[in-house]
Every structure is written in structure tokens, then in C-alpha cells.
């Protein structure tokens, strides 16, 4: 479900000029007095090379436009069923297009743009890795689905019975789909509940939090604090030394 | 005279041993530490004391490097919580210690499904740590020539690297042929047509498209020679606005230049290789010479 009223709820009607073009969304918006740039995928996009390049091109456009002035925060919208599956996309190196998007996000970060992702609809695997997961902070909107693969497919690949996976999924956030599991593991910073109030104020507060951690990757530490990923931070630190 | 060692057949530890200078390798978080995956154990799946990846420091031709080598024979080299954290930690160490390079010996199908969420997050953490190491001035090289290739998130990680050294037998992509066949049908991608699989994902196609920077034969000594050459003279990952705009234009141009292409054969024909049908059989040196010849003529 992709509802264009999302942007009215986030910024207030009349405070944004976000354009939806098929599976690509982009446009300027204002949050109170602060201008922000919105860039992302829409309507459960299967992210192919064209969409990846549209997203990368828009990031570069925003970075260039803000050169020498205040770098606007970038709000990514992640709504993707994953990467496009086709022989042609593989041949042309879809993985390379995704790496290019990731470099553009990294450039934006180094150029001083605060980055924040809103998961709207679903966020799956490769389509989510390319840009949404690289932001400094990630918010799951109500009803957001986050996963690598559904349990049925996972059962086929791992040859572990579905019922066993369903039982284990209740106790472990490690492989079960769900925004709450990604929260426990530190990859989703905040879950927004539908009942919660004023989105523009909440978004402004999230951007302030994102600014505090800009350039650091705090997800493993957060995952350990929340009990969802107990080893990642410790093992990385052991190897990193120093 | 030493016996030729197939890089494809070698284990992760054997690859490290042939790549690094003799007795120069020191492993971090070694098997004695017993850093196994708790998630695999919970599923009663076999675990490995190194969780399928060897990380450490060494010298290559006398120059200090950090190395991570994935073991394709353990869960397809797939990335889970511990496996991913070891690679991330190595890249963070690189940003601090500033070795001559980080060598990633990739042999992976991507995210380990038994711990899917942890694996996906770990890949994203590796991507950020890799770009941070590059921003700190440390080049990162990927070496691909194992049976699992470089797929899924590791296919993205590979394309962030400053150099990609491949053999024809190595494969590089995002979604594996089996996944595409399962979802889209055998007409889209026949995963059992091995020659087609190599024409779409193999080292020669990647080299022809400029994604692999060096193509070598399936020989551990050839991989080492290419790594030594890359240490002396490597391509830097584009990092500033101008170079990323140029990359954007080049990627856009490539899609336009190969509008309906679905087979590497068409790429070899389009770029003007003399005998496109014979390309799969060519030795790496011959293929490299033909590409160099085309570049001179252009």
C-alpha cells in the first residue's frame, strides 16, 4: 500500500512538492522552517538499474545543489519488494548499480547531509540494502514489513521445516520477518505507532537524533543493548583491536 | 618447480597461505577463540570455529595488508552475525592502522538465511565500514575465483572495491541464477546451462564490462601476482562529486549501449572481439591481450 497522503502527514499539506513517478519518488519539502530533500522508491518497487540510477542521480543533484550552502537533510523513502530479478539486470551488473547508489549516500554523508530512512510499505533484502539501510537513522512507519525472505521460502532453502521455523521465530529476532525484529537488532531506530501523534514534530526530533550519530555506525551497539544481536559489536571490536 | 594450485578448489586458509608472504600471516579471532554462530547452533546446524571466515594481517611482497577469506565450503560462505562482524572489524582496523590494502577473498552466496536479519544488517555494516576505510585512504581489493562466486550483498560489497581481481571461474552478480530461475522460470535463466551462467556472470564478461579490473587464470600464483600488481598500481574508488557524476553517466550509457542484451556473447560481439564464440575457451592472457588491442584501436 502506497498512499500519497503520507507526505501530507509528514510535512503538512502545502509544505512539500514530492512527485511520484511510477516507482520513484522525489522532491523538496519543508519541515517547519527547515528544507529537506525526499528521495526514494515507491509502491513495493522491484529495484532495477533504472530506478537505482534515478535514486543515485537525485542524491547527486541534491549534493551539487547544496554545495557551498547548508546541506539539507535527506529523507529516504524505502518501499521495495527487493531487487529486480532478471538475467539482463544480472548481465548488466545490477550489483554495481547498487554499489553506486551506496557511494552516493556515502558522499552525501561526507558532504554534511543528515540521512534518515522511513520504511513505508515493505523493505526487503537487496532493494533496501542499496540506500535505505545506509542512513544514519531508520524509522519503520506503521504496518511496515522488513525482511530478507518469507519463512516459507526460507524453509525451502534451508531445508528446515516451516513449523520449526515458526516456533523458533517467536523466540528469536534473528531470522523472522518484522520491523520489530529489526528494532531489536538495532537496524531500525524507532517504530512509529499509528496511535502516536504529530508526525512533523516526530520527524524533526528523529532528524536531530540522526545528526548526533552522523558518520558513526551505532547499529551493532544498539542491537546489543536491545538484546537482539549479542555478538556483532563484541566480535567486531575484538578484530578491530586498538 | 612448484605445482599449480587451483584457486577454485583451494580452501580459504590455503588461499591465504598462497597469497601472503611465507609465515607472515597472523589470524585475529582465530578458531581457538571458538567464535561460533549461536544461531546455527540453535537450529542444530553445523557450526565452524571460525564461522566460515578467516581474518588477519600479513605481508604481500613485503607490504602490510589485512586479509579476510571466506570459506565457500561452509554454508556457501554466507554472511551471518559473527562472520559479518569479523569482516567489519577488519575494515575498522584498516581505517586505523592504514595498511597498504585490505584484500577480501570473496567466496559467498550472500546473506546466511539461517540468520537472515543479522546477515543483512552485517552486510550493510560491512558496506559502511568499507567506504569509511576508503575515505581514510586505504584501498580495498576483492579477489573472486571460488565456487560460490560473489553474490547477494557480497556482490554489492565487491563492486565497492578499488580493484576486482577475477578468474573466469569466479562469478559476480546479485541474484544467483537459481533464484531467478525459481522465481521467474527456466526461460528467464536456466541455471543448469553452465556455459550460459558463466557468459552472464563470469570473469570474462565482468572484465569486458570493466567491472573486474584484472582477469587471471584459475591459479593461486596468478591471483597473488595480480594482487602484487594491484598493490603497486591500483584504481581508486570514485569518491567525490565529479567522479560519481562520471560513474552515473557511464552506468546510464552502458544500459543504452546494450539495450536488449541478455547474453555475454552479445557483449563480446558488440565491443568487437574478433571471435566472440571462442571467448569462453580463451586463456586469460589471450583474452586480456584482445581487450588491450581493442582499447588501442578505439
JSON list of C-alpha atoms in Angstrom, two decimals, chain A residues 239, chain B residues 7 12-13 15-21 24-28 53-60 63-70 86-87 90-91 93-94 99 101-106 141 143 224 227:
[
{"chain": "A", "resi": 239, "resn": "UNK", "atom": "CA", "xyz": [39.01, -7.91, 15.43]},
{"chain": "B", "resi": 7, "resn": "UNK", "atom": "CA", "xyz": [42.29, -21.16, -6.58]},
{"chain": "B", "resi": 12, "resn": "UNK", "atom": "CA", "xyz": [40.07, -20.20, 2.44]},
{"chain": "B", "resi": 13, "resn": "UNK", "atom": "CA", "xyz": [43.14, -20.98, 4.55]},
{"chain": "B", "resi": 15, "resn": "UNK", "atom": "CA", "xyz": [44.23, -19.23, -0.43]},
{"chain": "B", "resi": 16, "resn": "UNK", "atom": "CA", "xyz": [45.58, -17.04, 2.38]},
{"chain": "B", "resi": 17, "resn": "UNK", "atom": "CA", "xyz": [48.70, -19.21, 2.59]},
{"chain": "B", "resi": 18, "resn": "UNK", "atom": "CA", "xyz": [49.48, -18.88, -1.12]},
{"chain": "B", "resi": 19, "resn": "UNK", "atom": "CA", "xyz": [48.66, -15.17, -1.23]},
{"chain": "B", "resi": 20, "resn": "UNK", "atom": "CA", "xyz": [50.60, -13.99, 1.82]},
{"chain": "B", "resi": 21, "resn": "UNK", "atom": "CA", "xyz": [54.39, -13.98, 2.20]},
{"chain": "B", "resi": 24, "resn": "UNK", "atom": "CA", "xyz": [53.67, -13.59, 7.64]},
{"chain": "B", "resi": 25, "resn": "UNK", "atom": "CA", "xyz": [50.03, -14.30, 8.44]},
{"chain": "B", "resi": 26, "resn": "UNK", "atom": "CA", "xyz": [48.62, -13.60, 11.93]},
{"chain": "B", "resi": 27, "resn": "UNK", "atom": "CA", "xyz": [44.98, -14.52, 12.45]},
{"chain": "B", "resi": 28, "resn": "UNK", "atom": "CA", "xyz": [42.60, -12.38, 14.54]},
{"chain": "B", "resi": 53, "resn": "UNK", "atom": "CA", "xyz": [35.79, -16.60, 7.53]},
{"chain": "B", "resi": 54, "resn": "UNK", "atom": "CA", "xyz": [39.50, -16.20, 8.22]},
{"chain": "B", "resi": 55, "resn": "UNK", "atom": "CA", "xyz": [40.69, -12.67, 9.09]},
{"chain": "B", "resi": 56, "resn": "UNK", "atom": "CA", "xyz": [44.16, -11.42, 9.88]},
{"chain": "B", "resi": 57, "resn": "UNK", "atom": "CA", "xyz": [47.22, -9.43, 8.93]},
{"chain": "B", "resi": 58, "resn": "UNK", "atom": "CA", "xyz": [50.08, -10.40, 6.64]},
{"chain": "B", "resi": 59, "resn": "UNK", "atom": "CA", "xyz": [52.55, -9.02, 4.17]},
{"chain": "B", "resi": 60, "resn": "UNK", "atom": "CA", "xyz": [52.27, -9.48, 0.42]},
{"chain": "B", "resi": 63, "resn": "UNK", "atom": "CA", "xyz": [53.83, -4.75, 2.09]},
{"chain": "B", "resi": 64, "resn": "UNK", "atom": "CA", "xyz": [51.46, -4.88, 5.08]},
{"chain": "B", "resi": 65, "resn": "UNK", "atom": "CA", "xyz": [47.91, -5.92, 4.29]},
{"chain": "B", "resi": 66, "resn": "UNK", "atom": "CA", "xyz": [44.80, -7.06, 6.13]},
{"chain": "B", "resi": 67, "resn": "UNK", "atom": "CA", "xyz": [43.07, -10.12, 4.69]},
{"chain": "B", "resi": 68, "resn": "UNK", "atom": "CA", "xyz": [39.60, -11.67, 5.02]},
{"chain": "B", "resi": 69, "resn": "UNK", "atom": "CA", "xyz": [38.97, -15.01, 3.30]},
{"chain": "B", "resi": 70, "resn": "UNK", "atom": "CA", "xyz": [35.52, -16.58, 3.14]},
{"chain": "B", "resi": 86, "resn": "UNK", "atom": "CA", "xyz": [34.76, -10.20, 11.71]},
{"chain": "B", "resi": 87, "resn": "UNK", "atom": "CA", "xyz": [34.90, -8.57, 8.26]},
{"chain": "B", "resi": 90, "resn": "UNK", "atom": "CA", "xyz": [38.88, -5.91, 9.98]},
{"chain": "B", "resi": 91, "resn": "UNK", "atom": "CA", "xyz": [37.81, -2.90, 7.88]},
{"chain": "B", "resi": 93, "resn": "UNK", "atom": "CA", "xyz": [41.12, -1.91, 11.96]},
{"chain": "B", "resi": 94, "resn": "UNK", "atom": "CA", "xyz": [42.24, -0.91, 8.46]},
{"chain": "B", "resi": 99, "resn": "UNK", "atom": "CA", "xyz": [47.82, -0.94, 5.78]},
{"chain": "B", "resi": 101, "resn": "UNK", "atom": "CA", "xyz": [45.44, -2.51, 1.30]},
{"chain": "B", "resi": 102, "resn": "UNK", "atom": "CA", "xyz": [42.67, -4.78, 2.53]},
{"chain": "B", "resi": 103, "resn": "UNK", "atom": "CA", "xyz": [42.24, -7.98, 0.50]},
{"chain": "B", "resi": 104, "resn": "UNK", "atom": "CA", "xyz": [38.77, -9.52, 0.54]},
{"chain": "B", "resi": 105, "resn": "UNK", "atom": "CA", "xyz": [38.89, -13.10, -0.72]},
{"chain": "B", "resi": 106, "resn": "UNK", "atom": "CA", "xyz": [35.19, -13.27, -1.51]},
{"chain": "B", "resi": 141, "resn": "UNK", "atom": "CA", "xyz": [40.64, -5.22, -3.28]},
{"chain": "B", "resi": 143, "resn": "UNK", "atom": "CA", "xyz": [39.59, -11.44, -5.24]},
{"chain": "B", "resi": 224, "resn": "UNK", "atom": "CA", "xyz": [48.99, -13.44, -5.93]},
{"chain": "B", "resi": 227, "resn": "UNK", "atom": "CA", "xyz": [47.37, -8.67, -6.00]}
]
